[in-house]
Coordinates of C-alpha atoms in Angstrom, one line a residue:
Chain M
M180 CA 148.1 178.2 72.9
T181 CA 151.5 179.4 71.9
D182 CA 153.2 179.2 75.2
Y183 CA 156.6 177.7 75.0
I184 CA 158.8 176.8 77.9
I185 CA 162.0 175.0 78.7
A186 CA 163.4 173.7 82.1
I187 CA 166.8 172.2 82.8
H188 CA 168.6 170.6 85.6
G189 CA 172.3 169.7 86.4
G190 CA 171.9 167.2 89.1
A191 CA 170.5 167.0 92.7
G192 CA 172.1 166.1 96.0
T193 CA 173.7 167.7 99.1
I194 CA 174.4 171.0 97.5
L195 CA 174.7 173.5 100.4
K196 CA 175.4 177.2 100.1
S197 CA 177.8 176.8 103.1
L198 CA 180.0 174.5 100.9
M199 CA 179.9 176.8 97.8
T200 CA 182.1 179.7 96.9
A201 CA 180.6 182.8 95.3
E202 CA 182.9 182.2 92.3
K203 CA 181.8 178.6 91.8
E204 CA 178.2 179.4 92.2
K205 CA 178.6 182.0 89.5
L206 CA 180.2 179.4 87.1
Y207 CA 177.2 177.1 87.6
K208 CA 174.7 179.8 87.1
V209 CA 176.4 181.1 83.9
A210 CA 176.5 177.5 82.5
L211 CA 172.8 176.9 83.3
Q212 CA 171.8 180.2 81.8
D213 CA 173.6 179.4 78.6
A214 CA 171.8 176.1 78.3
L215 CA 168.5 177.9 78.9
D216 CA 169.2 180.7 76.5
Q217 CA 170.2 178.3 73.7
G218 CA 167.2 176.1 74.3
I219 CA 164.6 178.9 74.4
K220 CA 166.1 180.4 71.3
I221 CA 165.1 177.2 69.4
L222 CA 161.5 177.4 70.8
R223 CA 161.2 181.1 70.1
N224 CA 162.1 180.4 66.5
G225 CA 159.4 177.7 66.2
G226 CA 161.7 174.8 66.7
S227 CA 160.5 171.6 68.2
A228 CA 160.5 170.8 71.9
L229 CA 162.6 167.7 71.0
D230 CA 165.3 169.9 69.3
A231 CA 165.3 172.3 72.3
V232 CA 165.8 169.6 75.0
V233 CA 168.5 167.7 73.0
H234 CA 170.4 170.9 72.3
A235 CA 170.2 172.3 75.8
T236 CA 171.3 168.9 77.2
S237 CA 174.2 168.9 74.8
V238 CA 175.2 172.3 76.1
L239 CA 175.3 171.0 79.6
E240 CA 177.2 167.9 78.4
D241 CA 179.9 170.2 76.9
C242 CA 180.4 171.9 80.3
P243 CA 182.9 170.2 82.6
L244 CA 181.0 171.3 85.7
F245 CA 178.4 168.7 85.2
N246 CA 178.7 164.9 85.4
A247 CA 177.7 164.2 81.7
G248 CA 179.6 164.3 78.4
K249 CA 182.8 166.1 78.9
G250 CA 182.5 166.3 82.7
S251 CA 181.8 162.6 83.2
V252 CA 183.3 160.9 86.3
F253 CA 185.8 158.1 86.0
T254 CA 184.8 154.4 86.1
H255 CA 186.9 151.9 88.1
D256 CA 189.1 151.1 85.1
G257 CA 189.8 154.8 84.4
G258 CA 187.5 155.3 81.6
H259 CA 184.1 156.9 81.1
E260 CA 180.8 155.1 80.6
M261 CA 177.9 157.4 79.8
D262 CA 174.1 156.9 79.5
A263 CA 171.5 159.1 77.9
S264 CA 168.0 159.0 76.6
V265 CA 165.4 161.1 74.8
M266 CA 161.7 160.9 74.3
N267 CA 159.3 162.8 72.0
G268 CA 155.8 163.4 73.4
S269 CA 153.9 163.6 70.1
D270 CA 154.5 160.0 68.9
L271 CA 156.0 158.4 72.0
K272 CA 159.2 157.8 70.0
A273 CA 162.3 157.3 72.2
G274 CA 166.0 156.5 72.0
A275 CA 168.6 155.5 74.6
V276 CA 172.2 154.5 75.0
A277 CA 173.9 153.0 78.0
G278 CA 177.6 152.4 78.8
V279 CA 179.0 154.3 75.8
R280 CA 182.6 155.5 75.7
N281 CA 184.2 158.4 73.9
I282 CA 181.0 159.8 72.5
K283 CA 181.1 163.6 72.7
N284 CA 177.4 164.0 73.2
P285 CA 175.5 160.9 74.3
V286 CA 172.2 162.8 74.0
L287 CA 172.8 163.2 70.3
H288 CA 173.6 159.4 70.1
A289 CA 170.3 158.7 71.8
K290 CA 168.5 160.9 69.4
A291 CA 170.1 159.1 66.5
V292 CA 168.9 155.7 67.9
M293 CA 165.5 157.2 68.0
N294 CA 165.5 158.6 64.5
H295 CA 167.7 156.2 62.5
S296 CA 167.3 152.8 64.0
E297 CA 164.5 150.4 64.5
H298 CA 165.5 150.1 68.1
V299 CA 165.0 152.1 71.3
F300 CA 167.8 151.1 73.4
L301 CA 171.5 150.3 72.6
F302 CA 174.4 149.6 74.9
G303 CA 178.2 149.4 75.0
A304 CA 180.4 148.6 72.0
G305 CA 177.5 147.8 69.8
A306 CA 176.0 151.1 70.5
E307 CA 179.3 152.8 69.6
E308 CA 179.4 150.8 66.3
F309 CA 176.0 152.3 65.5
A310 CA 177.3 155.8 66.4
R311 CA 180.2 155.4 63.9
K312 CA 177.8 154.4 61.2
E313 CA 175.8 157.5 62.0
R314 CA 178.8 159.7 62.1
I315 CA 178.2 160.7 65.7
E316 CA 181.2 162.7 67.0
F317 CA 183.7 160.8 69.1
E318 CA 186.3 162.4 71.4
S319 CA 189.7 161.2 72.8
D320 CA 190.2 160.1 76.4
E321 CA 192.1 163.4 76.9
Y322 CA 188.9 165.4 76.1
F323 CA 187.1 163.7 79.0
F324 CA 190.1 164.0 81.4
E325 CA 189.3 166.4 84.2
K326 CA 191.9 166.4 87.0
C327 CA 189.4 166.8 89.8
R328 CA 187.4 163.9 88.5
Y329 CA 190.6 161.7 88.3
D330 CA 191.5 162.6 91.8
Q331 CA 188.1 161.6 92.9
L332 CA 188.7 158.1 91.4
L333 CA 192.2 157.7 92.9
E334 CA 190.8 158.4 96.4
I335 CA 188.6 155.3 96.3
R336 CA 189.8 153.2 93.4
D337 CA 191.2 150.4 95.6
S338 CA 188.0 150.2 97.6
D339 CA 184.8 148.6 96.6
Q340 CA 183.1 151.9 97.1
V341 CA 181.3 153.6 94.3
R342 CA 180.8 157.4 94.7
L343 CA 178.3 159.9 93.5
D344 CA 179.4 163.0 91.9
H345 CA 181.3 165.5 94.3
S346 CA 182.0 164.2 97.8
N347 CA 179.6 161.3 97.6
T348 CA 176.7 163.6 97.8
K349 CA 175.6 164.8 94.4
F350 CA 173.8 162.8 91.8
G351 CA 175.5 163.9 88.5
T352 CA 172.9 164.1 85.8
V353 CA 171.8 166.7 83.4
G354 CA 168.5 167.0 81.5
A355 CA 165.9 169.1 80.0
V356 CA 162.1 169.2 79.3
A357 CA 160.2 171.5 77.0
R358 CA 157.0 172.5 75.4
D359 CA 157.1 174.1 72.0
V360 CA 154.6 176.5 70.3
G361 CA 152.8 173.5 68.8
G362 CA 152.1 172.1 72.2
N363 CA 154.6 169.2 71.8
L364 CA 156.5 168.0 74.8
A365 CA 159.9 166.3 74.9
A366 CA 162.4 165.2 77.5
A367 CA 166.1 164.3 77.6
T368 CA 168.5 163.1 80.2
S369 CA 172.3 162.3 80.2
T370 CA 174.8 161.2 82.8
G371 CA 178.4 160.1 83.4
G372 CA 177.4 157.6 86.1
M373 CA 179.2 157.1 89.4
T374 CA 182.9 157.5 90.3
N375 CA 184.6 154.1 90.5
K376 CA 181.6 152.4 88.9
R377 CA 182.1 148.7 88.0
Y378 CA 180.2 145.8 86.6
G379 CA 178.5 147.8 83.8
R380 CA 176.1 149.5 86.3
V381 CA 173.2 151.4 84.6
G382 CA 171.1 154.0 86.4
D383 CA 167.7 155.4 85.6
S384 CA 168.9 158.0 83.1
P385 CA 168.8 155.8 79.9
I386 CA 165.6 154.0 81.1
I387 CA 162.4 155.3 79.4
G388 CA 159.7 155.5 82.1
A389 CA 162.3 155.8 84.9
G390 CA 164.7 158.7 84.1
T391 CA 163.0 160.1 81.2
Y392 CA 159.4 160.2 79.8
A393 CA 157.3 162.5 77.6
N394 CA 153.7 162.3 76.4
N395 CA 151.7 165.2 74.8
N396 CA 148.6 164.1 76.7
T397 CA 150.3 164.6 80.1
C398 CA 153.9 165.8 80.7
A399 CA 157.6 165.6 80.0
V400 CA 159.9 164.5 82.8
S401 CA 163.7 164.3 83.3
C402 CA 165.0 162.9 86.6
T403 CA 168.2 163.1 88.7
G404 CA 168.9 161.1 91.8
H405 CA 169.8 157.7 93.2
G406 CA 169.1 155.7 90.0
E407 CA 168.3 152.4 91.6
Y408 CA 165.3 153.8 93.5
F409 CA 164.1 155.8 90.3
I410 CA 164.2 152.5 88.4
R411 CA 162.3 150.5 91.0
S412 CA 159.7 153.4 91.2
V413 CA 159.4 154.0 87.5
V414 CA 159.4 157.6 88.5
A415 CA 159.1 159.6 85.2
Y416 CA 156.1 157.5 84.0
D417 CA 154.5 157.5 87.5
V418 CA 154.2 161.3 87.3
S419 CA 152.4 161.0 84.0
C420 CA 150.1 158.1 85.2
L421 CA 149.1 160.1 88.3
M422 CA 148.1 163.0 86.0
E423 CA 146.4 160.8 83.4
Y424 CA 144.7 158.2 85.6
K425 CA 144.1 160.1 88.9
G426 CA 143.5 163.6 87.6
M427 CA 146.3 165.2 89.6
T428 CA 147.9 168.4 88.6
L429 CA 151.6 168.4 87.5
Q430 CA 152.7 169.8 90.8
Q431 CA 150.6 167.3 92.8
A432 CA 151.9 164.4 90.8
C433 CA 155.5 165.5 91.2
D434 CA 155.1 166.1 94.9
E435 CA 153.5 162.7 95.3
V436 CA 156.3 160.9 93.6
V437 CA 159.3 162.8 94.9
M438 CA 158.3 164.0 98.3
K439 CA 156.2 161.0 99.4
K440 CA 156.8 157.8 97.5
L441 CA 160.6 158.3 96.9
K442 CA 161.2 159.9 100.3
N443 CA 159.5 157.0 102.0
M444 CA 161.9 154.5 100.4
D445 CA 165.0 156.9 101.0
G446 CA 165.3 157.5 97.3
E447 CA 167.1 160.8 97.2
G448 CA 166.9 163.0 94.2
G449 CA 164.5 165.1 92.1
L450 CA 163.0 165.9 88.8
I451 CA 162.0 168.7 86.3
A452 CA 158.7 168.4 84.5
I453 CA 156.5 170.5 82.2
D454 CA 152.9 169.7 81.3
K455 CA 150.8 170.3 78.2
L456 CA 149.5 173.6 79.6
A457 CA 153.1 174.8 79.9
N458 CA 153.1 174.5 83.7
C459 CA 156.6 173.8 85.2
S460 CA 157.6 171.8 88.3
M461 CA 161.1 171.4 89.7
V462 CA 160.8 169.1 92.8
F463 CA 163.6 167.5 94.8
N464 CA 163.9 165.9 98.2
S465 CA 167.7 166.5 98.6
E466 CA 169.4 169.6 99.8
G467 CA 169.7 171.3 96.4
M468 CA 169.2 170.8 92.6
Y469 CA 170.9 172.8 89.9
R470 CA 167.8 174.0 87.9
G471 CA 166.2 176.7 85.9
F472 CA 163.5 177.5 83.4
Q473 CA 162.7 180.1 80.9
D474 CA 159.4 180.8 79.1
A475 CA 157.7 182.7 76.3
D476 CA 156.7 185.6 78.6
G477 CA 160.4 186.2 79.4
R478 CA 160.3 184.6 82.9
N479 CA 163.8 183.3 83.7
E480 CA 164.8 181.6 86.9
I481 CA 167.9 179.8 87.9
M482 CA 168.2 178.2 91.4
I483 CA 170.5 175.9 93.2
Y484 CA 169.4 175.5 96.8
K485 CA 166.0 175.0 98.5
S486 CA 164.0 178.2 97.8
Chain S
M195 CA 143.9 134.3 102.0
T196 CA 146.1 131.3 101.3
D197 CA 145.6 131.2 97.5
Y198 CA 148.8 130.7 95.6
I199 CA 149.1 130.7 91.9
I200 CA 151.7 130.7 89.2
A201 CA 151.5 131.7 85.5
I202 CA 154.2 131.3 82.8
H203 CA 154.8 132.3 79.2
G204 CA 157.1 131.1 76.5
G205 CA 156.7 133.9 74.0
A206 CA 154.0 135.4 71.7
G207 CA 153.6 135.9 68.0
T208 CA 152.2 134.3 64.8
I209 CA 151.8 130.8 66.3
L210 CA 149.3 129.1 64.1
K211 CA 147.9 125.6 64.6
S212 CA 148.3 125.1 60.8
L213 CA 152.0 125.6 61.1
M214 CA 152.5 123.2 64.0
T215 CA 152.9 119.5 64.1
A216 CA 151.2 117.4 66.8
E217 CA 154.6 116.2 67.9
K218 CA 156.0 119.7 68.3
E219 CA 152.9 120.9 70.1
K220 CA 153.4 118.1 72.5
L221 CA 157.0 119.0 73.2
Y222 CA 156.0 122.6 74.0
K223 CA 153.2 121.5 76.3
V224 CA 155.4 119.1 78.2
A225 CA 158.0 121.8 78.7
L226 CA 155.5 124.4 79.9
Q227 CA 153.9 121.7 82.2
D228 CA 157.3 121.0 83.7
A229 CA 157.9 124.6 84.5
L230 CA 154.5 125.1 86.0
D231 CA 154.9 121.9 88.1
Q232 CA 158.2 122.9 89.5
G233 CA 157.0 126.4 90.2
I234 CA 153.8 125.4 92.0
K235 CA 155.7 122.9 94.1
I236 CA 157.7 125.8 95.6
L237 CA 154.5 127.7 96.4
R238 CA 152.7 124.6 97.8
N239 CA 155.6 124.1 100.2
G240 CA 155.3 127.7 101.4
G241 CA 158.1 129.0 99.3
S242 CA 158.1 132.6 98.1
A243 CA 156.6 134.0 94.9
L244 CA 160.1 135.2 94.1
D245 CA 161.7 131.8 94.3
A246 CA 158.8 130.3 92.3
V247 CA 159.0 132.7 89.4
V248 CA 162.8 132.5 89.2
H249 CA 162.9 128.8 89.2
A250 CA 160.1 128.4 86.7
T251 CA 161.8 130.8 84.5
S252 CA 165.1 129.0 84.8
V253 CA 163.4 125.7 83.8
L254 CA 162.2 127.4 80.6
E255 CA 165.7 128.9 80.1
D256 CA 167.1 125.3 80.2
C257 CA 164.7 124.1 77.5
P258 CA 166.0 124.5 74.0
L259 CA 162.5 125.2 72.6
F260 CA 162.4 128.7 73.9
N261 CA 164.5 131.7 73.0
A262 CA 166.1 132.3 76.4
G263 CA 169.1 130.6 78.1
K264 CA 170.1 127.5 76.3
G265 CA 167.7 128.1 73.3
S266 CA 168.8 131.7 72.8
V267 CA 169.1 132.9 69.1
F268 CA 172.4 133.9 67.5
T269 CA 173.5 137.5 67.3
H270 CA 175.1 138.9 64.1
D271 CA 178.6 137.9 65.3
G272 CA 177.5 134.3 66.1
G273 CA 177.3 134.7 69.8
H274 CA 174.4 135.0 72.3
E275 CA 173.5 138.1 74.2
M276 CA 170.8 137.5 76.8
D277 CA 168.7 139.8 79.0
A278 CA 166.7 139.0 82.1
S279 CA 165.0 140.8 85.1
V280 CA 163.3 140.0 88.3
M281 CA 161.1 142.0 90.7
N282 CA 159.8 141.3 94.2
G283 CA 156.5 142.8 95.0
S284 CA 156.8 143.1 98.8
D285 CA 159.7 145.5 98.8
L286 CA 159.9 146.6 95.2
K287 CA 163.4 145.2 95.0
A288 CA 164.6 144.4 91.5
G289 CA 167.6 143.1 89.5
A290 CA 168.3 143.0 85.9
V291 CA 171.1 142.1 83.4
A292 CA 171.4 142.9 79.7
G293 CA 173.7 141.7 76.9
V294 CA 175.3 139.0 79.0
R295 CA 177.1 136.0 77.3
N296 CA 177.6 132.4 78.4
I297 CA 175.5 132.8 81.5
K298 CA 173.6 129.5 81.9
N299 CA 170.6 131.2 83.7
P300 CA 170.3 134.9 83.2
V301 CA 167.4 135.0 85.5
L302 CA 169.6 133.7 88.4
H303 CA 172.1 136.4 87.4
A304 CA 169.4 139.0 87.6
K305 CA 168.4 137.7 91.1
A306 CA 171.9 137.9 92.3
V307 CA 172.1 141.5 91.1
M308 CA 169.0 142.2 93.2
N309 CA 170.1 140.4 96.3
H310 CA 173.9 140.8 96.3
S311 CA 174.6 144.2 94.7
E312 CA 173.7 147.7 95.6
H313 CA 172.6 148.1 91.9
V314 CA 169.5 147.1 89.9
F315 CA 170.8 147.0 86.3
L316 CA 174.2 145.6 85.0
F317 CA 175.1 145.1 81.4
G318 CA 177.7 143.3 79.3
A319 CA 181.2 142.3 80.3
G320 CA 180.8 144.1 83.6
A321 CA 177.7 142.2 84.5
E322 CA 179.6 139.0 83.7
E323 CA 182.5 140.1 86.0
F324 CA 179.9 140.5 88.7
A325 CA 178.5 136.9 87.8
R326 CA 181.9 135.4 88.3
K327 CA 182.3 136.9 91.6
E328 CA 178.9 135.6 92.6
R329 CA 179.7 132.1 91.3
I330 CA 176.9 132.3 88.8
E331 CA 177.1 129.3 86.4
F332 CA 178.7 129.9 83.1
E333 CA 178.4 127.6 80.0
S334 CA 180.4 127.1 76.9
D335 CA 179.4 128.3 73.5
E336 CA 178.7 124.6 72.6
Y337 CA 176.0 124.5 75.3
F338 CA 174.1 127.3 73.5
F339 CA 174.7 125.9 70.1
E340 CA 171.4 124.8 68.5
K341 CA 171.6 123.9 64.8
C342 CA 168.2 125.3 63.8
R343 CA 169.1 128.7 65.5
Y344 CA 172.4 128.8 63.7
D345 CA 170.7 128.0 60.4
Q346 CA 168.3 131.0 61.2
L347 CA 171.3 133.2 61.5
L348 CA 173.1 132.1 58.3
E349 CA 169.9 132.8 56.3
I350 CA 170.1 136.5 57.1
R351 CA 173.6 137.1 58.5
D352 CA 174.7 139.1 55.5
S353 CA 171.6 141.3 55.4
D354 CA 170.8 144.2 57.7
Q355 CA 167.7 142.3 58.8
V356 CA 167.1 141.3 62.4
R357 CA 164.7 138.5 62.9
L358 CA 162.4 137.5 65.7
D359 CA 162.4 134.0 66.9
H360 CA 160.9 131.4 64.4
S361 CA 160.3 132.7 60.9
N362 CA 160.3 136.3 61.8
T363 CA 157.1 136.0 63.7
K364 CA 157.5 134.9 67.2
F365 CA 158.9 137.1 70.0
G366 CA 161.1 134.8 71.9
T367 CA 160.9 135.5 75.6
V368 CA 160.0 133.4 78.7
G369 CA 158.7 134.6 82.0
A370 CA 156.7 133.9 85.1
V371 CA 154.5 135.6 87.6
A372 CA 153.2 134.3 91.0
R373 CA 151.4 134.9 94.2
D374 CA 152.6 133.0 97.3
V375 CA 150.6 131.9 100.3
G376 CA 151.7 135.1 102.2
G377 CA 150.1 137.2 99.4
N378 CA 153.5 138.3 98.0
L379 CA 153.8 138.9 94.2
A380 CA 156.9 138.5 92.0
A381 CA 157.7 138.6 88.3
A382 CA 160.6 137.3 86.2
T383 CA 161.4 137.6 82.4
S384 CA 164.3 136.3 80.3
T385 CA 165.1 136.5 76.6
G386 CA 167.8 135.5 74.0
G387 CA 166.9 138.6 71.9
M388 CA 166.6 138.7 68.1
T389 CA 168.4 136.6 65.5
N390 CA 171.2 138.7 63.8
K391 CA 170.9 141.3 66.5
R392 CA 173.6 144.0 66.3
Y393 CA 174.6 147.2 68.0
G394 CA 174.0 145.9 71.6
R395 CA 170.1 146.2 71.1
V396 CA 168.2 145.8 74.4
G397 CA 164.5 145.1 74.5
D398 CA 161.9 145.4 77.2
S399 CA 162.8 142.1 79.0
P400 CA 165.5 143.6 81.4
I401 CA 163.7 146.9 81.8
I402 CA 161.8 147.2 85.1
G403 CA 158.5 148.9 84.3
A404 CA 158.5 147.8 80.7
G405 CA 158.9 144.0 80.5
T406 CA 158.7 143.2 84.2
Y407 CA 156.9 144.7 87.3
A408 CA 155.7 143.5 90.7
N409 CA 154.0 145.3 93.5
N410 CA 152.1 143.6 96.3
N411 CA 149.5 146.4 96.2
T412 CA 148.6 145.7 92.6
C413 CA 149.9 143.0 90.4
A414 CA 152.9 141.1 89.0
V415 CA 153.5 141.3 85.2
S416 CA 155.9 139.7 82.7
C417 CA 155.7 140.7 79.0
T418 CA 156.6 139.2 75.6
G419 CA 156.4 141.1 72.4
H420 CA 158.0 143.6 70.2
G421 CA 160.3 145.1 72.8
E422 CA 160.6 148.6 71.4
Y423 CA 156.9 149.2 71.7
F424 CA 156.8 147.8 75.2
I425 CA 159.5 150.1 76.3
R426 CA 157.9 153.2 74.8
S427 CA 154.6 152.2 76.5
V428 CA 156.1 151.2 79.9
V429 CA 153.7 148.3 79.6
A430 CA 154.2 146.3 82.9
Y431 CA 154.0 149.4 85.1
D432 CA 151.0 150.7 83.1
V433 CA 148.9 147.7 84.1
S434 CA 149.8 148.4 87.7
C435 CA 148.9 152.1 87.4
L436 CA 145.6 151.5 85.8
M437 CA 144.7 149.2 88.7
E438 CA 146.1 151.5 91.4
Y439 CA 145.1 154.9 90.1
K440 CA 142.0 154.1 88.0
G441 CA 140.5 151.3 89.9
M442 CA 140.5 148.9 87.0
T443 CA 140.4 145.2 87.6
L444 CA 143.5 143.2 86.5
Q445 CA 141.7 141.9 83.4
Q446 CA 140.4 145.4 82.5
A447 CA 143.9 146.9 82.9
C448 CA 145.5 144.1 80.7
D449 CA 142.9 144.4 78.1
E450 CA 143.3 148.2 78.0
V451 CA 147.1 148.0 77.6
V452 CA 147.5 145.1 75.3
M453 CA 144.3 145.2 73.2
K454 CA 143.9 148.9 73.0
K455 CA 147.0 151.0 73.7
L456 CA 149.6 148.6 72.2
K457 CA 147.4 147.5 69.3
N458 CA 146.8 151.1 68.3
M459 CA 150.4 151.6 67.8
D460 CA 151.0 148.2 66.2
G461 CA 152.9 146.9 69.1
E462 CA 152.5 143.1 68.9
G463 CA 152.8 140.8 71.8
G464 CA 151.2 140.0 75.2
L465 CA 151.7 139.5 78.8
I466 CA 150.8 137.3 81.8
A467 CA 149.8 138.9 85.1
I468 CA 148.5 137.9 88.6
D469 CA 147.0 140.3 91.1
K470 CA 147.0 140.4 94.9
L471 CA 143.7 138.6 95.0
A472 CA 145.2 135.7 92.9
N473 CA 143.4 136.6 89.7
C474 CA 145.3 135.7 86.6
S475 CA 145.2 137.3 83.1
M476 CA 147.0 136.1 80.0
V477 CA 146.4 138.6 77.2
F478 CA 147.9 138.9 73.8
N479 CA 147.1 140.7 70.5
S480 CA 149.2 138.3 68.4
E481 CA 148.0 134.9 66.9
G482 CA 149.2 132.9 69.8
M483 CA 151.2 132.9 73.1
Y484 CA 152.8 129.9 74.8
R485 CA 151.2 130.1 78.2
G486 CA 149.7 128.4 81.3
F487 CA 148.9 128.7 85.0
Q488 CA 148.4 126.5 87.9
D489 CA 146.8 127.3 91.3
A490 CA 146.2 126.1 94.8
D491 CA 142.8 124.5 93.8
G492 CA 144.5 122.3 91.3
R493 CA 143.4 124.2 88.3
N494 CA 146.0 123.7 85.5
E495 CA 145.7 125.1 82.1
I496 CA 148.3 125.2 79.2
M497 CA 147.4 127.0 76.0
I498 CA 149.1 128.0 72.7
Y499 CA 146.6 129.5 70.4
K500 CA 143.7 131.9 70.8
S501 CA 141.1 130.2 72.9

């Protein structure tokens, strides 16, 4: 098979057409299209699924619309703590970072952990020390300053409340999954966390098995949602296990996990997934999910709301 | 059923009888027996599996023989960064901390995250801030100072080497799994990491699904081993999935994961597990694993080497 395909997401939540302007919707769609186009170009040229998902995710990190990289929300102390992870399906290698500050592209940082350290998961100041050694690009606080994000913090800073992206209703995460011409799968996920976040909270995005998983024998998965539920449900690996051990199709496995298991425990969110046969599933139990895919046959879809 | 049972471990690795003195062996066995006795007492009195595993793990944390809590190894900068997690099988609630310093019992800290926060996973200084709010007990650097551990650091401090507990060959972790009279399962894991650890490295111990997992429908699992491999293999949840989705027995599932999947990728280590029928498995692919179990029928076994 030579089918290649990439899918991306920009977060799930209460994304309603009634709350969206035509102009804003267009901005989101242009940004998603850009990430898809740059990702598929790598696959078309014979690049690896890993390179495609990492690059597509970095494009979304660079866009201030999404809560990851440049667009990350503010923590309680007025900074940005970002998490990211990446997994390669051919050798089950993985890399992840949590609670890192001033890293321009946390997904590149996670990839460096995978490729240039003997570890899988680094956090905080120690992870940043590794990033400097690896010449990962840092950015100033000004780079990450977005006025609307700062206003979101000021609204609730003096409360104990933590807030999801956009009006307490959107889970801000970006991610990508892909299959390359060689049949290799890969997944990447990146997030800026929750507004007014304290206590070094880590969600599912940097957790291999929860927010990210890839295995050439089954599928590649990137999640977005209420992270605590996704950690407790080991969501990404659960999709893989339902396929490998129970013989479910990709769509059946995604539906079982997102529409049944997560929904039954009020775990809001969704995921994108691609299997070894180049099937693609984009499933969510929330009102909407920024999402899209593009494949070798030229199919190209970008969606925001329930279809 | 009214069968209750608890199992514990104190780490796996190249633990050879030829390298052990009779005196040292006795010290380890006394410490393991103490943790088992205190854990089974809670279960005998009708206490929960959760309380039993947390308490048994805290007893091992208080013992300087094991690399967790008081006996934690030194990081590169001469401190101690500890990780722990806990999961309750009846409601799939979980709590975890990573990279925390000066916390007397990280497993109690993880339990507080589960019970008194809206989050599952906290790290570093933020996690410590939460611990102070929760009146979790802190200890001075002197409390954690063990001369043999410090000598281990001095040996390799100026190198880039990180070292496992004891002569580069033992994975220092402690943990417990239990089934209470009500049929509830729980698991807990705690570690002091690796000597000369840098860059905020996190292993599998605080990762739900990798180092720790519990689900009343299947089993409770606590792992010890080369953490990076355990994260990539989502070991603890894999045991549960093989039982739930493939119909394996607990022992079959543990053998499949530890003796086949992990061994094939050179992932050294082991795990302890108890299922909903009160079966117990203690499986490792290394030379030895400090381990033991005690049950309602008075069976009591403590082992170190391959049987």
